[in-house]
CSV table of C-alpha atoms in Angstrom, one decimal:
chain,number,residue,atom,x,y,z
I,19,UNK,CA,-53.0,112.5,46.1
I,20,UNK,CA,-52.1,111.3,42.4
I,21,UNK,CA,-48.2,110.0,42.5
I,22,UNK,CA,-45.9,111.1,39.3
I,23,UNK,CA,-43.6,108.6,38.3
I,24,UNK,CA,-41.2,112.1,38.9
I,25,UNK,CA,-41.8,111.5,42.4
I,26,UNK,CA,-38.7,110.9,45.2
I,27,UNK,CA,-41.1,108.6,46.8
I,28,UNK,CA,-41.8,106.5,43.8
I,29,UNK,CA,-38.7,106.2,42.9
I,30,UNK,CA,-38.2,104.8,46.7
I,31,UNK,CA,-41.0,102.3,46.4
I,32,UNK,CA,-39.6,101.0,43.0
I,33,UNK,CA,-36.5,100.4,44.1
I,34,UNK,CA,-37.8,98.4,47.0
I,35,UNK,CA,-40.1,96.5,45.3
I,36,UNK,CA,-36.7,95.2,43.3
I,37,UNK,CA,-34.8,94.6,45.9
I,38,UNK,CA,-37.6,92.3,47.0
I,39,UNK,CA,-38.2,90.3,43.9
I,40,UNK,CA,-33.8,89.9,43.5
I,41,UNK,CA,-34.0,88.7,47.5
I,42,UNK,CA,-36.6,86.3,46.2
I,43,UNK,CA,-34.5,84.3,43.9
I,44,UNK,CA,-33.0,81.1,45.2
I,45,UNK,CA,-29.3,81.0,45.4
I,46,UNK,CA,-27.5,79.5,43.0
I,47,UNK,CA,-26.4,75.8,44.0
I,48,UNK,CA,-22.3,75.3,44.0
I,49,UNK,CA,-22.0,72.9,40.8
I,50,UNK,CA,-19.9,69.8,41.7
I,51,UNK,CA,-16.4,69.9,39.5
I,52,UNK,CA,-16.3,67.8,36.7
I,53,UNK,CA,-14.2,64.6,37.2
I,54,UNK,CA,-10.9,64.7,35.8
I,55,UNK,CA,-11.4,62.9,32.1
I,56,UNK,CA,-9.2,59.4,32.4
I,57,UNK,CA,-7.2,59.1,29.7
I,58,UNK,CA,-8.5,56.0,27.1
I,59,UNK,CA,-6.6,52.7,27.7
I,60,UNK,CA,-4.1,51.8,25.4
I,61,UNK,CA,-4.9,48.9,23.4
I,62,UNK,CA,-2.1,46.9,21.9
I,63,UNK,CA,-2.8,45.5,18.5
I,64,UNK,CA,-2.8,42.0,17.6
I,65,UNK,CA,0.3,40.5,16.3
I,66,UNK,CA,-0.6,38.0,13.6
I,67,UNK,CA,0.7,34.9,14.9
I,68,UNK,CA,4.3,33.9,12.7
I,69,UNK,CA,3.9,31.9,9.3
I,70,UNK,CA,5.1,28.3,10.1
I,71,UNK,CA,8.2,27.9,8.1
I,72,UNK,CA,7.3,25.5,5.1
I,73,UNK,CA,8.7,22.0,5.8
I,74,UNK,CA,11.5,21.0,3.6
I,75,UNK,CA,10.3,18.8,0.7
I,76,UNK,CA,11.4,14.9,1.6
I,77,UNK,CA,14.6,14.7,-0.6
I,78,UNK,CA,13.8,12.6,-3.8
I,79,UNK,CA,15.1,8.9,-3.4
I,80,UNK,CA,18.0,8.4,-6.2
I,81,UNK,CA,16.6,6.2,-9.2
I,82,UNK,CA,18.9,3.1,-8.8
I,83,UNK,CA,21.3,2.9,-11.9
I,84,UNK,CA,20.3,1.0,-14.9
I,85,UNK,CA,21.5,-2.5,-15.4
I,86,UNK,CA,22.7,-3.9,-18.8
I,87,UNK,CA,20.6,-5.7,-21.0
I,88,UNK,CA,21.5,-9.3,-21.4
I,89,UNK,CA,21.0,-12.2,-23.6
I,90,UNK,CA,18.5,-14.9,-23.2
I,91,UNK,CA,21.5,-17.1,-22.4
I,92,UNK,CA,22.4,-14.9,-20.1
I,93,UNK,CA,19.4,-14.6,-18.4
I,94,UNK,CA,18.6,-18.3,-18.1
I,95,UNK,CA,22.0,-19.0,-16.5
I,96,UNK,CA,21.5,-16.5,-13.8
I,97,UNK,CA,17.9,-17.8,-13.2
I,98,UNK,CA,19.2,-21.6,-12.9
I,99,UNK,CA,22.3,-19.9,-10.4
I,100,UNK,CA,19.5,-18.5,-8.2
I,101,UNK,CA,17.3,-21.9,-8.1
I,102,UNK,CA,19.8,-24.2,-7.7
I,103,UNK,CA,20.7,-22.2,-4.5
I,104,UNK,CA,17.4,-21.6,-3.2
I,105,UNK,CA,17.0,-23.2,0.2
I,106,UNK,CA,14.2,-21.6,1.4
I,107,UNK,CA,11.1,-19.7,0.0
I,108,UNK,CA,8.4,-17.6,1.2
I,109,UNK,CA,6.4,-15.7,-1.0
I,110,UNK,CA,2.8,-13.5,-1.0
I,111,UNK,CA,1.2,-13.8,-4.5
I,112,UNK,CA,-1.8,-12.7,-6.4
I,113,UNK,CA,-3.0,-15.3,-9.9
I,114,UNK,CA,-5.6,-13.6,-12.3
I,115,UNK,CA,-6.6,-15.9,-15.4
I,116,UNK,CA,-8.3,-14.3,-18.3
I,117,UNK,CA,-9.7,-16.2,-21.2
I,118,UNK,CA,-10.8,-13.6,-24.4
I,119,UNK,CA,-9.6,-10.8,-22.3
I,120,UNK,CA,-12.6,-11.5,-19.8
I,121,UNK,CA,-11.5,-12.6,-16.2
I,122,UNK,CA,-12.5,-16.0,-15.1
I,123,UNK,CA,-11.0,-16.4,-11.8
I,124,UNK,CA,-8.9,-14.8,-9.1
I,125,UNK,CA,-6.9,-16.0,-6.0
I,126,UNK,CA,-4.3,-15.2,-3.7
I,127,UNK,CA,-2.7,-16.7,-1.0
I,128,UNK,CA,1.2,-17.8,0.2
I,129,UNK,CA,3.7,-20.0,-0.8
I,130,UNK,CA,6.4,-22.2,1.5
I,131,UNK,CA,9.2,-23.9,-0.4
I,132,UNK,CA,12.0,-26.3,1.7
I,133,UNK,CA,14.1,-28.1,-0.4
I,134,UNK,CA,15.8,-29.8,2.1
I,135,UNK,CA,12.3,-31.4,2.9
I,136,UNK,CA,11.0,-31.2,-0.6
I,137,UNK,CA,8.2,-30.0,0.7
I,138,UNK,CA,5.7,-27.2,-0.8
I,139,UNK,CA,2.7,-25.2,1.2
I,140,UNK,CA,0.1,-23.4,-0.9
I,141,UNK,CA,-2.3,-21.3,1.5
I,142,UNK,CA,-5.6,-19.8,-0.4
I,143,UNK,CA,-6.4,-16.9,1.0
I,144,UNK,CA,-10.1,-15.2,0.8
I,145,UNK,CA,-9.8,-11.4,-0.6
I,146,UNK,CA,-10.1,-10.2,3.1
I,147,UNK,CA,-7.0,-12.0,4.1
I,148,UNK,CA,-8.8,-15.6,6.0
I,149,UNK,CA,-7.5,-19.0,5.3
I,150,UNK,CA,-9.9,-20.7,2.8
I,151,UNK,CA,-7.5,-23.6,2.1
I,152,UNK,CA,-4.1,-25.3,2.3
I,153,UNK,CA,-1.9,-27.6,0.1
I,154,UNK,CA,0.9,-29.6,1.4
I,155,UNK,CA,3.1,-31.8,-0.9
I,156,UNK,CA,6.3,-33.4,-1.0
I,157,UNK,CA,5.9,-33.6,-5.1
I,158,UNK,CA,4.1,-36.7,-4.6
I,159,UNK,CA,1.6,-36.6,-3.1
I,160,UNK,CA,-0.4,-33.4,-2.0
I,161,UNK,CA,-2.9,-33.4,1.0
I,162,UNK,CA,-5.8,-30.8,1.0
I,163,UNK,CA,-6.9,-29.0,3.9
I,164,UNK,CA,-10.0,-27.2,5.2
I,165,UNK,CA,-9.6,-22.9,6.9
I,166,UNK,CA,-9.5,-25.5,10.3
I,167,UNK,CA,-6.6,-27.5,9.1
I,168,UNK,CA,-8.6,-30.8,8.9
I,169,UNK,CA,-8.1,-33.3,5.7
I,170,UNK,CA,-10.2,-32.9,3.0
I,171,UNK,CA,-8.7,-35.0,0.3
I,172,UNK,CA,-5.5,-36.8,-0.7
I,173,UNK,CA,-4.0,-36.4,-4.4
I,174,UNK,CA,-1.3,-37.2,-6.7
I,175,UNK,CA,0.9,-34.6,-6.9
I,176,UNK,CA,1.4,-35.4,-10.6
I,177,UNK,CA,-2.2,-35.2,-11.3
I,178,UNK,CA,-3.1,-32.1,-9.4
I,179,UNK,CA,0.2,-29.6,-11.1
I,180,UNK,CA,-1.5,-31.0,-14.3
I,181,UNK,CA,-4.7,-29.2,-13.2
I,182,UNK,CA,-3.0,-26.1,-12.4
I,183,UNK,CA,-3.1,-23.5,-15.6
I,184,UNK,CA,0.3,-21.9,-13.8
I,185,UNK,CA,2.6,-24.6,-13.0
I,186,UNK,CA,5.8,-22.9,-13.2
I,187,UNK,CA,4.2,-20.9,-10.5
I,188,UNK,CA,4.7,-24.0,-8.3
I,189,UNK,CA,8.5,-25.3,-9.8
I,190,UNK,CA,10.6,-23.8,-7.2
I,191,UNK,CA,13.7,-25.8,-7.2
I,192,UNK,CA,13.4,-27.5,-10.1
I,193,UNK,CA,13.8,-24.1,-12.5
I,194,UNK,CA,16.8,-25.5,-13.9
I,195,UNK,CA,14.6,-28.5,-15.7
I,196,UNK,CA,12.4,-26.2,-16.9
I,197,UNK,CA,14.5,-24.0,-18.7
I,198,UNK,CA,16.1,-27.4,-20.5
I,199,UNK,CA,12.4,-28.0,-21.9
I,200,UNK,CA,12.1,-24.9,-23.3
I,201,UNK,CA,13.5,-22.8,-25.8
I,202,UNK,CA,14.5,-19.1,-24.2
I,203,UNK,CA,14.3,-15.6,-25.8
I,204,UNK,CA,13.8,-12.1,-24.6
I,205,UNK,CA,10.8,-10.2,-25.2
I,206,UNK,CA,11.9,-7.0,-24.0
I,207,UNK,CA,14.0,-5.5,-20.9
I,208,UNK,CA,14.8,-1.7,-19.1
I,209,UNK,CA,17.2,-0.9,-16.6
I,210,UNK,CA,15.6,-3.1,-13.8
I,211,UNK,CA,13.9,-5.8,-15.4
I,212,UNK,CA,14.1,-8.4,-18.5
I,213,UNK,CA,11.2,-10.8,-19.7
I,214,UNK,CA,12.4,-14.0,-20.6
I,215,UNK,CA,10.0,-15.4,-22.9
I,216,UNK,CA,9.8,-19.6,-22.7
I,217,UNK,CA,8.2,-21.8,-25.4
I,218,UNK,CA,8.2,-26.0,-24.9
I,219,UNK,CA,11.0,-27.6,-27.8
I,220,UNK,CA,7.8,-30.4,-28.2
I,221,UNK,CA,4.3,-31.2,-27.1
I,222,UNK,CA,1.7,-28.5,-25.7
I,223,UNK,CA,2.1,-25.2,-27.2
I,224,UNK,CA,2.0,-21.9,-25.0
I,225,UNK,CA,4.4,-19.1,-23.8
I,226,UNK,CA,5.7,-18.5,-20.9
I,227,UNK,CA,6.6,-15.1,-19.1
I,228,UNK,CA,9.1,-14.8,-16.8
I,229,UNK,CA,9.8,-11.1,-15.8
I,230,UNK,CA,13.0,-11.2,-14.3
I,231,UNK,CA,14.5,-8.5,-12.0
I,232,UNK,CA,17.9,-8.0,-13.0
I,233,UNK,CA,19.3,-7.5,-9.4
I,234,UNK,CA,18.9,-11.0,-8.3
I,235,UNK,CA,16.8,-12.5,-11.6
I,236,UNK,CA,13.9,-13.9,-9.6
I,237,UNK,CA,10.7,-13.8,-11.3
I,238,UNK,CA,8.4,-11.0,-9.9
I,239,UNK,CA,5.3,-12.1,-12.4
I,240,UNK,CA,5.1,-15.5,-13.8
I,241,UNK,CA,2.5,-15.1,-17.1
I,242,UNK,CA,1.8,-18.2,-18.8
I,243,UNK,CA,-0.9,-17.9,-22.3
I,244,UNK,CA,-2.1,-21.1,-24.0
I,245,UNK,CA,-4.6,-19.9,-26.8
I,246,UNK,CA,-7.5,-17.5,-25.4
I,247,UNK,CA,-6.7,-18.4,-22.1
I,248,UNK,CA,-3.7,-16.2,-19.8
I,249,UNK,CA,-2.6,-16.9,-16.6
I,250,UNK,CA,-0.5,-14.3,-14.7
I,251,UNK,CA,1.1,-14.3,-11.0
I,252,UNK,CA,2.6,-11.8,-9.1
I,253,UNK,CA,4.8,-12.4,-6.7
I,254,UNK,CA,5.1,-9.9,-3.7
I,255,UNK,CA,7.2,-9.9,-0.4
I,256,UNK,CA,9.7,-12.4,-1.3
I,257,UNK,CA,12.1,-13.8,1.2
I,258,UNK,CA,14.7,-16.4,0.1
I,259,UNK,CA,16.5,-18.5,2.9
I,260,UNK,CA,15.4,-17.1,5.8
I,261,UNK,CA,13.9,-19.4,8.4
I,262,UNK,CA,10.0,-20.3,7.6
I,263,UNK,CA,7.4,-20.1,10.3
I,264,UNK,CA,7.9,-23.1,12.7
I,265,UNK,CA,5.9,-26.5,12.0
I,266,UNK,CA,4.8,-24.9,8.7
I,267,UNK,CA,4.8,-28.1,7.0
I,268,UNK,CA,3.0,-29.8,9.9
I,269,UNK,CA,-0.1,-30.7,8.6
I,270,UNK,CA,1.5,-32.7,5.7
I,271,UNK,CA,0.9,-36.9,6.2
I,272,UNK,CA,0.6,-39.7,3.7
Protein backbone atom coordinates (compact mmCIF):
# COMPACT_ATOMS: atom_id res chain seq x y z
CA UNK A 1 0.00 0.00 0.00
CA UNK A 2 1.37 3.52 -1.25
CA UNK A 3 1.42 5.95 2.06
CA UNK A 4 0.10 9.74 1.38
CA UNK A 5 1.90 12.23 3.22
CA UNK A 6 -2.22 12.94 4.25
CA UNK A 7 -1.86 9.89 6.11
CA UNK A 8 -2.59 9.70 10.24
CA UNK A 9 0.05 7.15 10.26
CA UNK A 10 2.65 9.21 8.56
CA UNK A 11 2.13 11.92 10.35
CA UNK A 12 2.81 9.36 13.49
CA UNK A 13 6.04 8.07 12.09
CA UNK A 14 7.32 11.68 11.37
CA UNK A 15 6.77 12.87 14.47
CA UNK A 16 8.69 9.87 15.97
CA UNK A 17 11.40 10.00 13.83
CA UNK A 18 11.88 13.76 15.48
CA UNK A 19 11.55 12.93 18.66
CA UNK A 20 14.39 10.61 18.04
CA UNK A 21 16.93 12.78 16.28
CA UNK A 22 16.00 15.87 19.43
CA UNK A 23 16.73 12.73 22.05
CA UNK A 24 19.86 12.34 20.18
CA UNK A 25 21.47 15.63 20.86
CA UNK A 26 23.90 15.79 23.79
CA UNK A 27 22.86 17.94 26.58
CA UNK A 28 24.02 21.10 26.90
CA UNK A 29 27.16 21.31 29.45
CA UNK A 30 26.40 23.85 32.60
CA UNK A 31 28.97 26.81 31.62
CA UNK A 32 31.18 27.66 34.60
CA UNK A 33 30.32 31.49 35.78
CA UNK A 34 32.66 34.01 34.81
CA UNK A 35 34.97 35.16 37.66
CA UNK A 36 34.15 38.31 39.12
CA UNK A 37 36.41 41.06 37.02
CA UNK A 38 39.07 42.46 39.86
CA UNK A 39 39.15 45.79 39.81
CA UNK A 40 42.75 47.31 38.19
CA UNK A 41 45.27 48.28 41.04
CA UNK A 42 45.62 51.77 41.69
CA UNK A 43 48.91 53.02 40.74
CA UNK A 44 50.15 56.06 42.51
CA UNK A 45 52.11 58.49 40.33
CA UNK A 46 55.54 59.44 40.94
CA UNK A 47 56.23 62.54 42.76
CA UNK A 48 59.24 64.23 41.28
CA UNK A 49 61.61 64.38 44.00
CA UNK A 50 61.76 68.39 45.57
CA UNK A 51 64.24 70.95 43.76
CA UNK A 52 67.15 71.36 46.34
CA UNK A 53 66.94 74.87 47.45
CA UNK A 54 69.90 76.89 45.66
CA UNK A 55 72.69 77.50 48.20
CA UNK A 56 73.05 81.03 49.20
CA UNK A 57 75.87 82.76 47.21
CA UNK A 58 79.13 83.11 49.80
CA UNK A 59 78.63 86.84 50.87
CA UNK A 60 81.28 88.97 48.92
CA UNK A 61 84.35 89.79 51.33
CA UNK A 62 84.34 93.81 51.79
CA UNK A 63 87.21 95.49 49.72
CA UNK A 64 89.46 96.80 52.57
CA UNK A 65 89.31 100.75 52.43
CA UNK A 66 91.83 102.62 50.54
CA UNK A 67 94.85 104.02 52.14
CA UNK A 68 96.20 107.58 51.39
CA UNK A 69 98.83 108.16 49.04
CA UNK A 70 102.08 109.32 50.57
CA UNK A 71 105.27 111.03 49.77
CA UNK A 72 108.44 109.39 49.02
CA UNK A 73 109.52 110.79 52.42
CA UNK A 74 106.87 109.35 53.80
CA UNK A 75 107.31 106.14 52.54
CA UNK A 76 111.03 105.76 53.27
CA UNK A 77 110.43 106.70 57.00
CA UNK A 78 107.91 104.08 57.47
CA UNK A 79 110.10 101.42 55.64
CA UNK A 80 113.28 102.35 58.04
CA UNK A 81 110.43 102.22 61.26
CA UNK A 82 109.60 98.63 60.15
CA UNK A 83 113.48 97.48 59.61
CA UNK A 84 114.86 98.92 62.47
CA UNK A 85 112.21 96.85 64.42
CA UNK A 86 112.51 93.72 62.63
CA UNK A 87 113.70 90.97 64.97
CA UNK A 88 112.82 88.11 63.12
CA UNK A 89 112.13 87.13 59.46
CA UNK A 90 110.77 84.36 57.53
CA UNK A 91 109.92 84.68 54.19
CA UNK A 92 108.86 82.17 50.90
CA UNK A 93 110.04 83.94 47.67
CA UNK A 94 110.20 83.48 43.99
CA UNK A 95 113.46 85.65 41.77
CA UNK A 96 112.98 85.82 37.87
CA UNK A 97 115.87 87.78 35.96
CA UNK A 98 115.15 88.81 32.47
CA UNK A 99 117.76 90.36 30.21
CA UNK A 100 116.13 91.93 26.68
CA UNK A 101 112.77 90.80 28.00
CA UNK A 102 113.96 87.07 27.56
CA UNK A 103 114.22 85.01 30.88
CA UNK A 104 117.66 83.89 31.88
CA UNK A 105 117.09 82.26 35.11
CA UNK A 106 114.65 81.35 37.85
CA UNK A 107 114.82 80.25 41.53
CA UNK A 108 112.92 80.04 44.63
CA UNK A 109 113.48 79.06 47.91
CA UNK A 110 113.23 80.63 51.73
CA UNK A 111 114.68 83.16 53.71
CA UNK A 112 115.66 83.28 57.71
CA UNK A 113 116.72 86.56 59.14
CA UNK A 114 117.93 86.92 63.18
CA UNK A 115 119.27 90.00 64.02
CA UNK A 116 120.05 89.28 67.32
CA UNK A 117 122.53 86.60 65.73
CA UNK A 118 123.13 88.56 62.57
CA UNK A 119 122.66 85.65 61.03
CA UNK A 120 120.95 84.99 57.39
CA UNK A 121 119.72 81.42 55.81
CA UNK A 122 119.04 81.30 52.05
CA UNK A 123 117.44 77.72 51.11
CA UNK A 124 117.26 77.09 47.11
CA UNK A 125 114.52 75.23 46.44
CA UNK A 126 114.03 72.90 43.10
CA UNK A 127 110.58 73.87 41.39
CA UNK A 128 109.04 70.70 42.95
CA UNK A 129 109.65 72.01 46.46
CA UNK A 130 113.34 69.69 47.43
CA UNK A 131 116.27 71.41 49.00
CA UNK A 132 118.93 71.98 46.29
CA UNK A 133 121.10 74.21 48.47
CA UNK A 134 121.66 76.32 51.60
CA UNK A 135 123.50 79.65 52.56
CA UNK A 136 124.32 80.52 56.05
CA UNK A 137 126.08 83.90 56.91
CA UNK A 138 126.68 86.12 59.59
CA UNK A 139 127.54 89.03 56.88
CA UNK A 140 130.85 87.79 56.88
CA UNK A 141 131.35 85.05 55.92
CA UNK A 142 128.75 82.72 54.12
CA UNK A 143 129.16 78.84 54.22
CA UNK A 144 127.53 76.78 51.34
CA UNK A 145 125.77 73.66 51.67
CA UNK A 146 124.84 70.59 49.65
CA UNK A 147 120.41 69.19 49.65
CA UNK A 148 122.42 66.81 52.62
CA UNK A 149 123.59 69.72 54.59
CA UNK A 150 127.29 68.90 54.04
CA UNK A 151 129.93 71.91 53.22
CA UNK A 152 130.51 72.65 49.98
CA UNK A 153 132.39 75.89 50.07
CA UNK A 154 133.29 78.80 52.30
CA UNK A 155 132.97 82.56 50.98
CA UNK A 156 133.21 86.09 51.82
CA UNK A 157 130.16 87.44 52.44
CA UNK A 158 131.26 90.66 50.79
CA UNK A 159 132.23 88.98 47.71
CA UNK A 160 129.35 86.67 47.28
CA UNK A 161 126.23 89.85 47.77
CA UNK A 162 128.48 91.35 45.03
CA UNK A 163 127.58 88.44 42.87
CA UNK A 164 123.97 88.55 43.58
CA UNK A 165 121.98 90.69 40.75
CA UNK A 166 119.22 91.31 43.79
CA UNK A 167 120.99 92.38 46.86
CA UNK A 168 118.45 94.30 48.47
CA UNK A 169 116.71 91.12 48.33
CA UNK A 170 119.21 89.94 51.02
CA UNK A 171 119.51 93.63 53.23
CA UNK A 172 117.12 92.77 55.98
CA UNK A 173 118.14 94.84 58.84
CA UNK A 174 120.20 97.11 57.37
CA UNK A 175 117.16 98.92 55.07
CA UNK A 176 117.81 102.03 56.86
CA UNK A 177 121.54 102.30 55.13
CA UNK A 178 120.10 101.65 52.03
CA UNK A 179 117.66 104.11 51.73
CA UNK A 180 120.67 106.86 52.88
CA UNK A 181 122.54 105.68 49.54
CA UNK A 182 119.89 106.32 47.49
CA UNK A 183 117.73 108.95 46.34
CA UNK A 184 113.72 108.05 46.85
CA UNK A 185 110.74 108.83 44.68
CA UNK A 186 107.40 107.34 43.92
CA UNK A 187 106.58 105.69 40.78
CA UNK A 188 103.03 105.16 41.31
CA UNK A 189 100.64 103.94 44.23
CA UNK A 190 96.55 102.71 44.79
CA UNK A 191 94.75 102.19 47.82
CA UNK A 192 96.99 99.24 49.01
CA UNK A 193 100.23 99.61 47.71
CA UNK A 194 103.03 102.42 46.72
CA UNK A 195 106.27 101.69 44.64
CA UNK A 196 109.10 103.47 45.96
CA UNK A 197 111.48 103.88 43.23
CA UNK A 198 115.39 103.98 44.54
CA UNK A 199 118.33 105.31 42.39
CA UNK A 200 122.29 105.22 43.98
CA UNK A 201 123.32 109.33 44.78
CA UNK A 202 127.01 107.90 43.06
CA UNK A 203 128.62 104.95 41.44
CA UNK A 204 126.65 102.02 39.56
CA UNK A 205 123.59 103.17 37.96
CA UNK A 206 120.23 101.13 38.16
CA UNK A 207 116.74 101.40 39.80
CA UNK A 208 115.37 99.89 42.27
CA UNK A 209 111.61 98.84 43.00
CA UNK A 210 110.36 98.53 46.17
CA UNK A 211 106.49 97.84 46.11
CA UNK A 212 105.47 98.71 49.36
CA UNK A 213 102.16 97.57 51.08
CA UNK A 214 100.81 100.46 52.69
CA UNK A 215 99.44 98.51 55.82
CA UNK A 216 102.73 97.67 57.22
CA UNK A 217 105.21 99.03 54.22
CA UNK A 218 107.05 95.87 53.75
CA UNK A 219 108.20 95.12 50.34
CA UNK A 220 105.97 92.43 48.67
CA UNK A 221 108.33 92.49 45.29
CA UNK A 222 111.75 93.79 45.28
CA UNK A 223 112.60 94.63 41.25
CA UNK A 224 115.92 95.89 40.68
CA UNK A 225 116.96 96.85 36.54
CA UNK A 226 120.59 97.69 35.54
CA UNK A 227 120.56 98.22 31.63
CA UNK A 228 118.90 95.06 29.65
CA UNK A 229 119.11 93.11 32.61
CA UNK A 230 115.86 92.99 35.47
CA UNK A 231 115.77 91.30 38.48
CA UNK A 232 112.41 90.87 40.35
CA UNK A 233 111.43 88.97 43.80
CA UNK A 234 108.44 88.27 45.21
CA UNK A 235 108.01 87.80 48.47
CA UNK A 236 105.13 85.41 49.78
CA UNK A 237 104.07 84.11 53.30
CA UNK A 238 105.81 86.64 55.39
CA UNK A 239 106.16 86.26 59.06
CA UNK A 240 107.96 89.02 61.10
CA UNK A 241 109.06 88.14 64.74
CA UNK A 242 107.60 85.03 65.31
CA UNK A 243 109.93 82.29 66.53
CA UNK A 244 112.03 80.55 63.54
CA UNK A 245 112.27 76.85 63.22
CA UNK A 246 114.62 75.56 65.98
CA UNK A 247 118.54 75.12 65.19
CA UNK A 248 117.81 76.89 61.86
CA UNK A 249 121.05 78.44 61.77
CA UNK A 250 122.79 75.26 62.82
CA UNK A 251 124.79 74.45 60.03
CA UNK A 252 126.56 77.80 60.05
CA UNK A 253 130.62 77.39 61.20
CA UNK A 254 133.67 79.41 60.31
Amino acid sequence: MKLSINNPLWAVACAAFVLAACSDQPEPKETAPAPAQQPAPQVQPVQPAPKPEPAPAPAAKPKPAPLPDLTAQQLADKLKQWDEKLALLQTDFIQNTSYDGVDVSRSQGKLFYDRAQNRLRLDTLSPDGFLEQTAVTDKKDIVILDENNQHVTTLSWADWQQGQPNQALFDFGNYTALLEKHSAAVQKQDGQTAVLVLTPKEGEEYTLYLTLSKRDFFPQVITIQSELMVTRADLKNTQKNKPLPADVFGGFSK
